[in-house]
PDB file of N, CA and C in Angstrom:
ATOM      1  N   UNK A 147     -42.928 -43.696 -72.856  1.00  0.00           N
ATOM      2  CA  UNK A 147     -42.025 -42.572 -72.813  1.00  0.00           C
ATOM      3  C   UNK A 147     -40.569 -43.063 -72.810  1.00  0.00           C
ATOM      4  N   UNK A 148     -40.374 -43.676 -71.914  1.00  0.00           N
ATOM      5  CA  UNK A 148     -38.907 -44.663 -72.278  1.00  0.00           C
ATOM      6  C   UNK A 148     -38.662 -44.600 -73.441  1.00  0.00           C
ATOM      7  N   UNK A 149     -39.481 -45.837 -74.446  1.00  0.00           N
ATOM      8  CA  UNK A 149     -39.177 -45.990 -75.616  1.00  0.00           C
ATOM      9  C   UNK A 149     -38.839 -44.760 -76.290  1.00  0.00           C
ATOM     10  N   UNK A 150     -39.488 -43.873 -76.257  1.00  0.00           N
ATOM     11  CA  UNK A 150     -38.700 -41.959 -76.813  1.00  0.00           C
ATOM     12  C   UNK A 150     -38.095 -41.860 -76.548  1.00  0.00           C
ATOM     13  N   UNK A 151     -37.752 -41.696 -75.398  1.00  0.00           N
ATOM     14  CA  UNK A 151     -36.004 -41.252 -75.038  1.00  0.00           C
ATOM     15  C   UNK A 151     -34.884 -41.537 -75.063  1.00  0.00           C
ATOM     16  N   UNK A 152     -34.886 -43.138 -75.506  1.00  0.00           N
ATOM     17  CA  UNK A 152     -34.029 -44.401 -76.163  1.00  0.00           C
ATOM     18  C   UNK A 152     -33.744 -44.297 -77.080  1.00  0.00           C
ATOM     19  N   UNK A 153     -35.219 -44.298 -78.490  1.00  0.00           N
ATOM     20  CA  UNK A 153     -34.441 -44.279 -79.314  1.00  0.00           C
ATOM     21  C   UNK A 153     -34.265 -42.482 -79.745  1.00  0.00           C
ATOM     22  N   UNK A 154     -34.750 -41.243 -78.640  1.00  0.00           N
ATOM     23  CA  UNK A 154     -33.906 -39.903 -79.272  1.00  0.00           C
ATOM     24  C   UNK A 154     -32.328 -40.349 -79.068  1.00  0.00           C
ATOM     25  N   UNK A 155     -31.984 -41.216 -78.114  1.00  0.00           N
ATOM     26  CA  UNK A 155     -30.405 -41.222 -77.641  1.00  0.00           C
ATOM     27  C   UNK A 155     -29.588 -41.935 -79.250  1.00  0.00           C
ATOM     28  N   UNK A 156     -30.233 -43.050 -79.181  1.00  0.00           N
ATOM     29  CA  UNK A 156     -29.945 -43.502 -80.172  1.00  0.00           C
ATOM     30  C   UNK A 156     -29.669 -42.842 -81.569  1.00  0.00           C
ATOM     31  N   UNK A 157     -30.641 -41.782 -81.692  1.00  0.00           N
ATOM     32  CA  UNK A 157     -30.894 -41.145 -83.358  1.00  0.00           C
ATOM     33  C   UNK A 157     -29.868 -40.186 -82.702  1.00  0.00           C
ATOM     34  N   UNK A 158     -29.697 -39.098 -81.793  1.00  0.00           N
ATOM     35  CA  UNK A 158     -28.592 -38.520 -81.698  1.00  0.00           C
ATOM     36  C   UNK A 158     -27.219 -39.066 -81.925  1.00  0.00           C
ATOM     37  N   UNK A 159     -27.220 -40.107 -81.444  1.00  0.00           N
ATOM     38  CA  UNK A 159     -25.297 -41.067 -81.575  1.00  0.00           C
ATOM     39  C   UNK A 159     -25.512 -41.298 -83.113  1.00  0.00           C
ATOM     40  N   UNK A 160     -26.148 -41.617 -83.521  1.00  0.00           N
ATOM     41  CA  UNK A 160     -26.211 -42.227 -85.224  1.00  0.00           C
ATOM     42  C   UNK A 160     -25.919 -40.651 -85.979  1.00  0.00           C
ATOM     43  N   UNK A 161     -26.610 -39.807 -85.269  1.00  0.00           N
ATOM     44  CA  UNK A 161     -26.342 -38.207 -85.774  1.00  0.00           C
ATOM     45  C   UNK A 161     -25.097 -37.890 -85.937  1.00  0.00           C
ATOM     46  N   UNK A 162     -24.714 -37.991 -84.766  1.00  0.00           N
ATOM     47  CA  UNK A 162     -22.958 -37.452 -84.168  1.00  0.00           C
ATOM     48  C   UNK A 162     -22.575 -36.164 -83.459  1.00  0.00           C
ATOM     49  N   UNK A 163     -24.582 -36.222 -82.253  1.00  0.00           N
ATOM     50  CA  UNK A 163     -24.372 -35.480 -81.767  1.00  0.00           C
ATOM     51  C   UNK A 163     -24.562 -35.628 -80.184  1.00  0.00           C
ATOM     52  N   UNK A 164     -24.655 -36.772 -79.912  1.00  0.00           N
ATOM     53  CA  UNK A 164     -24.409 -37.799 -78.604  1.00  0.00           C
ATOM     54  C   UNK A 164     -23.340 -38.096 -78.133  1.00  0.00           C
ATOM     55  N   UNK A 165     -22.913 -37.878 -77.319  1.00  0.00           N
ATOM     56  CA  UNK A 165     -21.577 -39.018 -76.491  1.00  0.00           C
ATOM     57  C   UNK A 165     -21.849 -40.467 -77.347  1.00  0.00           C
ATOM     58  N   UNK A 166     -20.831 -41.452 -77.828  1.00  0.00           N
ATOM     59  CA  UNK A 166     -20.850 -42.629 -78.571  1.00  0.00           C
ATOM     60  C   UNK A 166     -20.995 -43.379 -76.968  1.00  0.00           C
ATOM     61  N   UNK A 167     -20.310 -43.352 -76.187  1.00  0.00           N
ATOM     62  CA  UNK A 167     -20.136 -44.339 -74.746  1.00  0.00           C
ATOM     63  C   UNK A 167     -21.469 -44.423 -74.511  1.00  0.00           C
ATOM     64  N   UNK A 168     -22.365 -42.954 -74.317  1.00  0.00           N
ATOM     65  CA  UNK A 168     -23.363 -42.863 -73.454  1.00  0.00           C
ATOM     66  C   UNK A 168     -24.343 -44.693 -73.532  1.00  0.00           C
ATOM     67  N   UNK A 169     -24.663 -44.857 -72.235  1.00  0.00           N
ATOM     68  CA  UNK A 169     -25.474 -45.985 -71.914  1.00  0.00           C
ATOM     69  C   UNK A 169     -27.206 -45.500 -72.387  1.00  0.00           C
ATOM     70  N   UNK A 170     -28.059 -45.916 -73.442  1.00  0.00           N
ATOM     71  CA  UNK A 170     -28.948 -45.470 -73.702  1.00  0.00           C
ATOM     72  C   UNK A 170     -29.986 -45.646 -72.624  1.00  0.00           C
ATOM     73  N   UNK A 171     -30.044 -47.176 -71.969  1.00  0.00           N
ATOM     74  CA  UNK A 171     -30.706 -47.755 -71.016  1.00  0.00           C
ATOM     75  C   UNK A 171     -31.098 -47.138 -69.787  1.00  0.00           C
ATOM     76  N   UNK A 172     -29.570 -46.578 -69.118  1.00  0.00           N
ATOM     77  CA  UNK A 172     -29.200 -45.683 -67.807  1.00  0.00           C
ATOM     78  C   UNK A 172     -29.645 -44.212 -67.867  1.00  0.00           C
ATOM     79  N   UNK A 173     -29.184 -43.680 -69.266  1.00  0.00           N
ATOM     80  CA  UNK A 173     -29.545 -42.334 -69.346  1.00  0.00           C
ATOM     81  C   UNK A 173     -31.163 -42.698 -69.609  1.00  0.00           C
ATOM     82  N   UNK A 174     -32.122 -43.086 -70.021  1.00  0.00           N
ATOM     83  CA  UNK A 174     -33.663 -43.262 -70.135  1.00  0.00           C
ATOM     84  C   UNK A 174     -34.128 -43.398 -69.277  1.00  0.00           C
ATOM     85  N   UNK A 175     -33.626 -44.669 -68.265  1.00  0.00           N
ATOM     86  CA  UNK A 175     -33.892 -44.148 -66.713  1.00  0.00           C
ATOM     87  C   UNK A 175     -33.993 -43.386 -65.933  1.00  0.00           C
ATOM     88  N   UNK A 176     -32.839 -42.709 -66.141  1.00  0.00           N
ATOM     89  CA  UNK A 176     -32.515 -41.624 -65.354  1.00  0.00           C
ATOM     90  C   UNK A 176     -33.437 -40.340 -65.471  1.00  0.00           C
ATOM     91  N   UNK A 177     -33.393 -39.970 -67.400  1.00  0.00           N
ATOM     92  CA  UNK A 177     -34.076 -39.026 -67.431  1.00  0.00           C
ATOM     93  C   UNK A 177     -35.490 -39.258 -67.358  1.00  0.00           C
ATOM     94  N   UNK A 178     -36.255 -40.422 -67.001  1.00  0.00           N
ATOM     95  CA  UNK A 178     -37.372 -40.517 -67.075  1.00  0.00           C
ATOM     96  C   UNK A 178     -38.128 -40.636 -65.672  1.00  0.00           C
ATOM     97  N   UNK A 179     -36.986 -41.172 -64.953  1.00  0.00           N
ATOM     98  CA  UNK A 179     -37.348 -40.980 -63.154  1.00  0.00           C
ATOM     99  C   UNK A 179     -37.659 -39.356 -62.823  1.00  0.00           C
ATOM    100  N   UNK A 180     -36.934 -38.323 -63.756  1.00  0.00           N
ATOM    101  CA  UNK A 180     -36.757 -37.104 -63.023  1.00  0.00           C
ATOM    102  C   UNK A 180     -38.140 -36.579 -63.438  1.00  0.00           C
ATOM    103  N   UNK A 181     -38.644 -36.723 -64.644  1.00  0.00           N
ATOM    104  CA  UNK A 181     -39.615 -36.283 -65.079  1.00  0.00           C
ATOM    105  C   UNK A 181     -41.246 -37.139 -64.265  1.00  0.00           C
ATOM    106  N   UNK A 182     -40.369 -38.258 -63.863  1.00  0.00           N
ATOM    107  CA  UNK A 182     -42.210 -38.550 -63.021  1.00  0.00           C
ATOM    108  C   UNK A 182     -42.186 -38.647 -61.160  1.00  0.00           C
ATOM    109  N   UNK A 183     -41.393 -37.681 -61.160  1.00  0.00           N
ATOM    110  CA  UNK A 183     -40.890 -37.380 -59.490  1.00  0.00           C
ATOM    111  C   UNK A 183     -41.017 -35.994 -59.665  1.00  0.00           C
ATOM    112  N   UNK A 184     -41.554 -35.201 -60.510  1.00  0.00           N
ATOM    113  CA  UNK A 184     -41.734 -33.648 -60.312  1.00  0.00           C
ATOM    114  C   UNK A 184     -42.704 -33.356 -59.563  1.00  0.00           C
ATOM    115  N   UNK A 185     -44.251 -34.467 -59.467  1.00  0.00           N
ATOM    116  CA  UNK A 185     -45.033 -34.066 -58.721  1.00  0.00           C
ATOM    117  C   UNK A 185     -44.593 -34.123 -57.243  1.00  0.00           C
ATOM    118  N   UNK A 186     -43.798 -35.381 -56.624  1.00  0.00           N
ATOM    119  CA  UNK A 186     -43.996 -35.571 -55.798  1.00  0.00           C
ATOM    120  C   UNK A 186     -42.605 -35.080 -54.639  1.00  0.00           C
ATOM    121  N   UNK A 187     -41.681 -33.554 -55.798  1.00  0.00           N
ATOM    122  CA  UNK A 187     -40.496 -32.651 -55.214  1.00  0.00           C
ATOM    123  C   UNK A 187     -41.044 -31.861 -54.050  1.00  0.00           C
ATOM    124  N   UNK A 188     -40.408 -31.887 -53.452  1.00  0.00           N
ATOM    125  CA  UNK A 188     -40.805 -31.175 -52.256  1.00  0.00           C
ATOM    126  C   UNK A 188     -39.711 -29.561 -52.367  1.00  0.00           C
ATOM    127  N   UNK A 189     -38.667 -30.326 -52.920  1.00  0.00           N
ATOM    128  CA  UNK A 189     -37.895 -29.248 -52.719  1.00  0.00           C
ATOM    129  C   UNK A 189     -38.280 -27.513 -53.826  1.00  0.00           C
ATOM    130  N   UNK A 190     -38.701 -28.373 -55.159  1.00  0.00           N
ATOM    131  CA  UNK A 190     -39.174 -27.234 -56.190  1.00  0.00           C
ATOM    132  C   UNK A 190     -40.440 -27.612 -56.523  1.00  0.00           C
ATOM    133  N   UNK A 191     -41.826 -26.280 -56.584  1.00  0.00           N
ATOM    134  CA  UNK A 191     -43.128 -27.107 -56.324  1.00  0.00           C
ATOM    135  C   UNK A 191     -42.945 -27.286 -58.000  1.00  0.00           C
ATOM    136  N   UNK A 192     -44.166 -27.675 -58.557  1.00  0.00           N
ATOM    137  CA  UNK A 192     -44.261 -27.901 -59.372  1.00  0.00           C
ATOM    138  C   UNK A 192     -44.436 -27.127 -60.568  1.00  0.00           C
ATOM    139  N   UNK A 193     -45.119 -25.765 -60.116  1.00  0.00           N
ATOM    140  CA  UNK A 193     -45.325 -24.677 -61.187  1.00  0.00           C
ATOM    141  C   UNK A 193     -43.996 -24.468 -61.607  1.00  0.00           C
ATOM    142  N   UNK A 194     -43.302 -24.582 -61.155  1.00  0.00           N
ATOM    143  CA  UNK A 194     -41.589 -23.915 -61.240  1.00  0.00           C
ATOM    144  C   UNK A 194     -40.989 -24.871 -62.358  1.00  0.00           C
ATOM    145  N   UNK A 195     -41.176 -25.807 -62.030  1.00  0.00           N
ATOM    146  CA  UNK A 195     -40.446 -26.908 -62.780  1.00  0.00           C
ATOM    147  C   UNK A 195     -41.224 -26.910 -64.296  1.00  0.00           C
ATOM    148  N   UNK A 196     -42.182 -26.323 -64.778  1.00  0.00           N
ATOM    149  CA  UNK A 196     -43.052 -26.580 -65.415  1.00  0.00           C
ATOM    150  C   UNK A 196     -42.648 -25.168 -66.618  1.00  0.00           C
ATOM    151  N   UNK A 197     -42.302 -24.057 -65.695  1.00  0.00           N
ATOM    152  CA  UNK A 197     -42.575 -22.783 -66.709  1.00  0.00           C
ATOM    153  C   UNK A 197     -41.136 -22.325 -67.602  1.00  0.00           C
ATOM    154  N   UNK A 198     -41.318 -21.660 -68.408  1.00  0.00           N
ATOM    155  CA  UNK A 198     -40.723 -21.772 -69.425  1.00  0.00           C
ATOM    156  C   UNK A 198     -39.138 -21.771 -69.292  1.00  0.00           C
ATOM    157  N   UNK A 199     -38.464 -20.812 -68.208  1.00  0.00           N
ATOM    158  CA  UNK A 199     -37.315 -20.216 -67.877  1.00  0.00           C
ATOM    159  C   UNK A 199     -36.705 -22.022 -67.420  1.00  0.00           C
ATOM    160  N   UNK A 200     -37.695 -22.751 -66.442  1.00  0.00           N
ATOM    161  CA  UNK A 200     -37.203 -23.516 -66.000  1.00  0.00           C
ATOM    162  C   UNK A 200     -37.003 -25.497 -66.913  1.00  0.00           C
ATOM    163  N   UNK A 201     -37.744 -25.402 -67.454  1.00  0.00           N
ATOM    164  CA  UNK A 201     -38.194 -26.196 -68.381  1.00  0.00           C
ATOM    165  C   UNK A 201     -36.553 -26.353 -69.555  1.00  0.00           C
ATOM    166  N   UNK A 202     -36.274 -24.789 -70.103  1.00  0.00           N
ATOM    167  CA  UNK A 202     -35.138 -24.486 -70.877  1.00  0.00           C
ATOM    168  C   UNK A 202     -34.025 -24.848 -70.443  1.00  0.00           C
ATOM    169  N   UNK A 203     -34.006 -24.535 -69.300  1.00  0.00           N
ATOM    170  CA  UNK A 203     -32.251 -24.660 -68.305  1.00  0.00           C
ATOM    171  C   UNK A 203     -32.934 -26.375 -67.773  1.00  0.00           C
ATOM    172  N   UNK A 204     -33.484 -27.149 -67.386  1.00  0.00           N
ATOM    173  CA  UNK A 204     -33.410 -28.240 -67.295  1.00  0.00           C
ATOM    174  C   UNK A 204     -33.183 -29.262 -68.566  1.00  0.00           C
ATOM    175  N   UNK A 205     -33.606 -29.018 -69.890  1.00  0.00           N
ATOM    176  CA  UNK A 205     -33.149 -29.193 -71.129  1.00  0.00           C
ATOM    177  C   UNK A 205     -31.852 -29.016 -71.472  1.00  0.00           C
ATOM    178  N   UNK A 206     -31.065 -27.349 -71.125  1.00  0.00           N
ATOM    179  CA  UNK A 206     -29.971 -27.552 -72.038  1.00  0.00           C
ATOM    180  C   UNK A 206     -29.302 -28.298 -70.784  1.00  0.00           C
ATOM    181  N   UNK A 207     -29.061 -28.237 -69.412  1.00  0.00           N
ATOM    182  CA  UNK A 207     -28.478 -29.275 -68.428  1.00  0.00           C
ATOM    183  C   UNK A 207     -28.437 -30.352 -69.107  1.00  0.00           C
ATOM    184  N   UNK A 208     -29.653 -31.040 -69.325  1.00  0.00           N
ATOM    185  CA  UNK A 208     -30.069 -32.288 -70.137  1.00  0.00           C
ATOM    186  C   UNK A 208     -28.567 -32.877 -71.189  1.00  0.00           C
ATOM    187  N   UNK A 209     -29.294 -31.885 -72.216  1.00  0.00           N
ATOM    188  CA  UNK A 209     -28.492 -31.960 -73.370  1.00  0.00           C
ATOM    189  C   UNK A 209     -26.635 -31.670 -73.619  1.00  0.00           C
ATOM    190  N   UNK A 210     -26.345 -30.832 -72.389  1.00  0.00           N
ATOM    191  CA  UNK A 210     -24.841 -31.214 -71.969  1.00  0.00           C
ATOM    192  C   UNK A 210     -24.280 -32.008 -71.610  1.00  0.00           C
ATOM    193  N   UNK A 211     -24.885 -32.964 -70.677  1.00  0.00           N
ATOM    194  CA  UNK A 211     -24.797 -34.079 -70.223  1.00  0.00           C
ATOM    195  C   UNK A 211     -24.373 -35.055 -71.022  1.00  0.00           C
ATOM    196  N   UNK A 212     -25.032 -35.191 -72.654  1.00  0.00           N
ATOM    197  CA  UNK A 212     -25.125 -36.401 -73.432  1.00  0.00           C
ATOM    198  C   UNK A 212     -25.119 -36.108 -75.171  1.00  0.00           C
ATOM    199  N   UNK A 213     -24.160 -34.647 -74.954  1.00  0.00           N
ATOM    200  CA  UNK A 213     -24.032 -34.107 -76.172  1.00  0.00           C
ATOM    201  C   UNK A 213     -22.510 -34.322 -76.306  1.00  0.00           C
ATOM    202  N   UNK A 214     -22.078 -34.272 -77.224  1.00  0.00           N
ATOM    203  CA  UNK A 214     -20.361 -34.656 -77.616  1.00  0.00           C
ATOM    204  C   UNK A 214     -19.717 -33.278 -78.194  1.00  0.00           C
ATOM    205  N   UNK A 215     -18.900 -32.922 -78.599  1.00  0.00           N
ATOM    206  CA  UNK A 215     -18.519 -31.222 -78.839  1.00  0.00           C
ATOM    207  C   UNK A 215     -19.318 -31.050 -80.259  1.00  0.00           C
ATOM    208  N   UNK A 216     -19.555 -31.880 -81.105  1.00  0.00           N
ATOM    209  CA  UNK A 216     -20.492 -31.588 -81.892  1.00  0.00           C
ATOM    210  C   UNK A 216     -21.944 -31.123 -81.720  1.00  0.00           C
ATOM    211  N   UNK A 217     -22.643 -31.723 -80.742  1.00  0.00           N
ATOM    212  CA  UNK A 217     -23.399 -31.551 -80.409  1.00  0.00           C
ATOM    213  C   UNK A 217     -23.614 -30.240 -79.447  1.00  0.00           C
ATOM    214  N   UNK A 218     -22.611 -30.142 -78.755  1.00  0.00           N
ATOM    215  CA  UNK A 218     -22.505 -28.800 -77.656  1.00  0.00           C
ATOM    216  C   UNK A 218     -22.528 -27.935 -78.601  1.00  0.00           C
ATOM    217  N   UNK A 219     -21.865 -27.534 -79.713  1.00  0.00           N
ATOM    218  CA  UNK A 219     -21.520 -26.092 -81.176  1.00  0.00           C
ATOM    219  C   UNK A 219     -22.951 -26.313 -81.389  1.00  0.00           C
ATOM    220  N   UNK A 220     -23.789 -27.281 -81.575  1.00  0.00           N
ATOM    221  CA  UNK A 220     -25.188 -26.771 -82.534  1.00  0.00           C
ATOM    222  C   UNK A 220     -26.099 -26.298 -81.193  1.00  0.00           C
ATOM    223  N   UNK A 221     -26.274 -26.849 -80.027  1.00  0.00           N
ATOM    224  CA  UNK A 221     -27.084 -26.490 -79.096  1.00  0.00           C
ATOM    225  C   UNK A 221     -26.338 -25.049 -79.095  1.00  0.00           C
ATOM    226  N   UNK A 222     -25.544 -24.465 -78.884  1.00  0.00           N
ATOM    227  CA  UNK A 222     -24.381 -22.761 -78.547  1.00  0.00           C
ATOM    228  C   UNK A 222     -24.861 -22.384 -79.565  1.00  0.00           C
ATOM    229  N   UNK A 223     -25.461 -22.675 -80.820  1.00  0.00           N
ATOM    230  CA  UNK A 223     -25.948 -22.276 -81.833  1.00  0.00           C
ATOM    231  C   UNK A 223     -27.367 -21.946 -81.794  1.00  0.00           C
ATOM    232  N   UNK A 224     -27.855 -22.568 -81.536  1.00  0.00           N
ATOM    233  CA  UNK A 224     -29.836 -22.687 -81.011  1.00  0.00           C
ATOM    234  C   UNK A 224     -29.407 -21.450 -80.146  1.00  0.00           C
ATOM    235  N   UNK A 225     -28.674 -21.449 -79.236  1.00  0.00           N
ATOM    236  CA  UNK A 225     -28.883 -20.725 -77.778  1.00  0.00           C
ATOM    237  C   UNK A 225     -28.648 -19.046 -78.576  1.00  0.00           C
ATOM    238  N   UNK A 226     -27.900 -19.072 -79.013  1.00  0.00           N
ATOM    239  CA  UNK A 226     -27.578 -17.307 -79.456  1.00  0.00           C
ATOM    240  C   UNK A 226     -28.870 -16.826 -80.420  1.00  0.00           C
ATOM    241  N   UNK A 227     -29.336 -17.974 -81.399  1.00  0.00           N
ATOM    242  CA  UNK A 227     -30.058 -17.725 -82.324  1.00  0.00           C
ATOM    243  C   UNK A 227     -31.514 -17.601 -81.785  1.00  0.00           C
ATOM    244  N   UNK A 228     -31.880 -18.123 -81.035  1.00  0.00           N
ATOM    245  CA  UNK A 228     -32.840 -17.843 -80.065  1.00  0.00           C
ATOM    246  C   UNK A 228     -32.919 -16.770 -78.636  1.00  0.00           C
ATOM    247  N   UNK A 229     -32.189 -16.029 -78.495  1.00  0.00           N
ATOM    248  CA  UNK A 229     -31.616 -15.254 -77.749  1.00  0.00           C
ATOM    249  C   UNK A 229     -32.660 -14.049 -77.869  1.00  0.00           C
ATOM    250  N   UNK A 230     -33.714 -13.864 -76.759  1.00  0.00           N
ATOM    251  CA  UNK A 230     -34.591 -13.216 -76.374  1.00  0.00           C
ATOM    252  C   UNK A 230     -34.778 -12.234 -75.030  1.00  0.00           C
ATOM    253  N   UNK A 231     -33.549 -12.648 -73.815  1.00  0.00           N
ATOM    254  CA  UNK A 231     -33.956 -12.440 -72.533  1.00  0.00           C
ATOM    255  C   UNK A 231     -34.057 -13.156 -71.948  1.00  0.00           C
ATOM    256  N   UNK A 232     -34.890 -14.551 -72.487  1.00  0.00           N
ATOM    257  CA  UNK A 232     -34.986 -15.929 -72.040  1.00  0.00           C
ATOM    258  C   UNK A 232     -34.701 -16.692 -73.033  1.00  0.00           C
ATOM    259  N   UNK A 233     -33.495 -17.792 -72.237  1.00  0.00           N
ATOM    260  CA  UNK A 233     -32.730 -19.001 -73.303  1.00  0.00           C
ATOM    261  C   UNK A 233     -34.088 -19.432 -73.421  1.00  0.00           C
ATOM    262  N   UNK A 234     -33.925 -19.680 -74.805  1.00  0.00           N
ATOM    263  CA  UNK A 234     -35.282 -21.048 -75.388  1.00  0.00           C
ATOM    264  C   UNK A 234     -35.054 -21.780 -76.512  1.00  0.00           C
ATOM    265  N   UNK A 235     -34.731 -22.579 -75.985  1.00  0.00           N
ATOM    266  CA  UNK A 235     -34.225 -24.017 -76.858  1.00  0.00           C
ATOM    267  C   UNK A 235     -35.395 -24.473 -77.463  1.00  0.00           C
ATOM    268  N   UNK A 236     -35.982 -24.920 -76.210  1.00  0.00           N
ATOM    269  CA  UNK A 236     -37.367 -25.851 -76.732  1.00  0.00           C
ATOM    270  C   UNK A 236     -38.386 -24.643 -77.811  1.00  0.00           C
ATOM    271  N   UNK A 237     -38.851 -24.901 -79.225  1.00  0.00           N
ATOM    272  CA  UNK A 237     -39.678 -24.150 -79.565  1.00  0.00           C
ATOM    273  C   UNK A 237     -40.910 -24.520 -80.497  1.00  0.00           C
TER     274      UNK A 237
END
């Protein structure tokens, strides 16, 4: 899973829709610790973290984080064009 999320960072910066600075290494870590510590949250159980409303808003969080203003206009783009009641990015 690492290896995915490395080189998505990667194919996004080559895109020109990544932060160029972003650390690919740190951010893969990072986002990959959060995803295998969901079972063991105490604070949000797990169904929560899992269903659709929450899944979306932990994504576009995600993707603000390590998107560059190019990248922020096409995600603001997904978001209206998908515009249901519930943001849904992921589809």
């Amino acid at each position: 899973m690492f290896k995915t999320i490395s080189e998505n960072l990667k194919k996004g910066k080559k895109e020109g829709i990544y932060r160029e600075e972003l650390d690919e290494e740190i951010i893969s870590l990072l986002h990959l610790s959060r995803i295998e510590r969901v079972p063991e949250d105490k604070v949000i159980p797990v169904y929560e973290y899992i269903s659709p409303r929450s899944c979306n808003e932990i994504f576009e969080y995600h993707i603000r984080g390590i998107a560059n203003e190019k990248g922020i206009v096409y995600l603001e783009k997904k978001l209206q064009t998908n515009q249901t009641g519930i943001k849904t990015i992921i589809s």
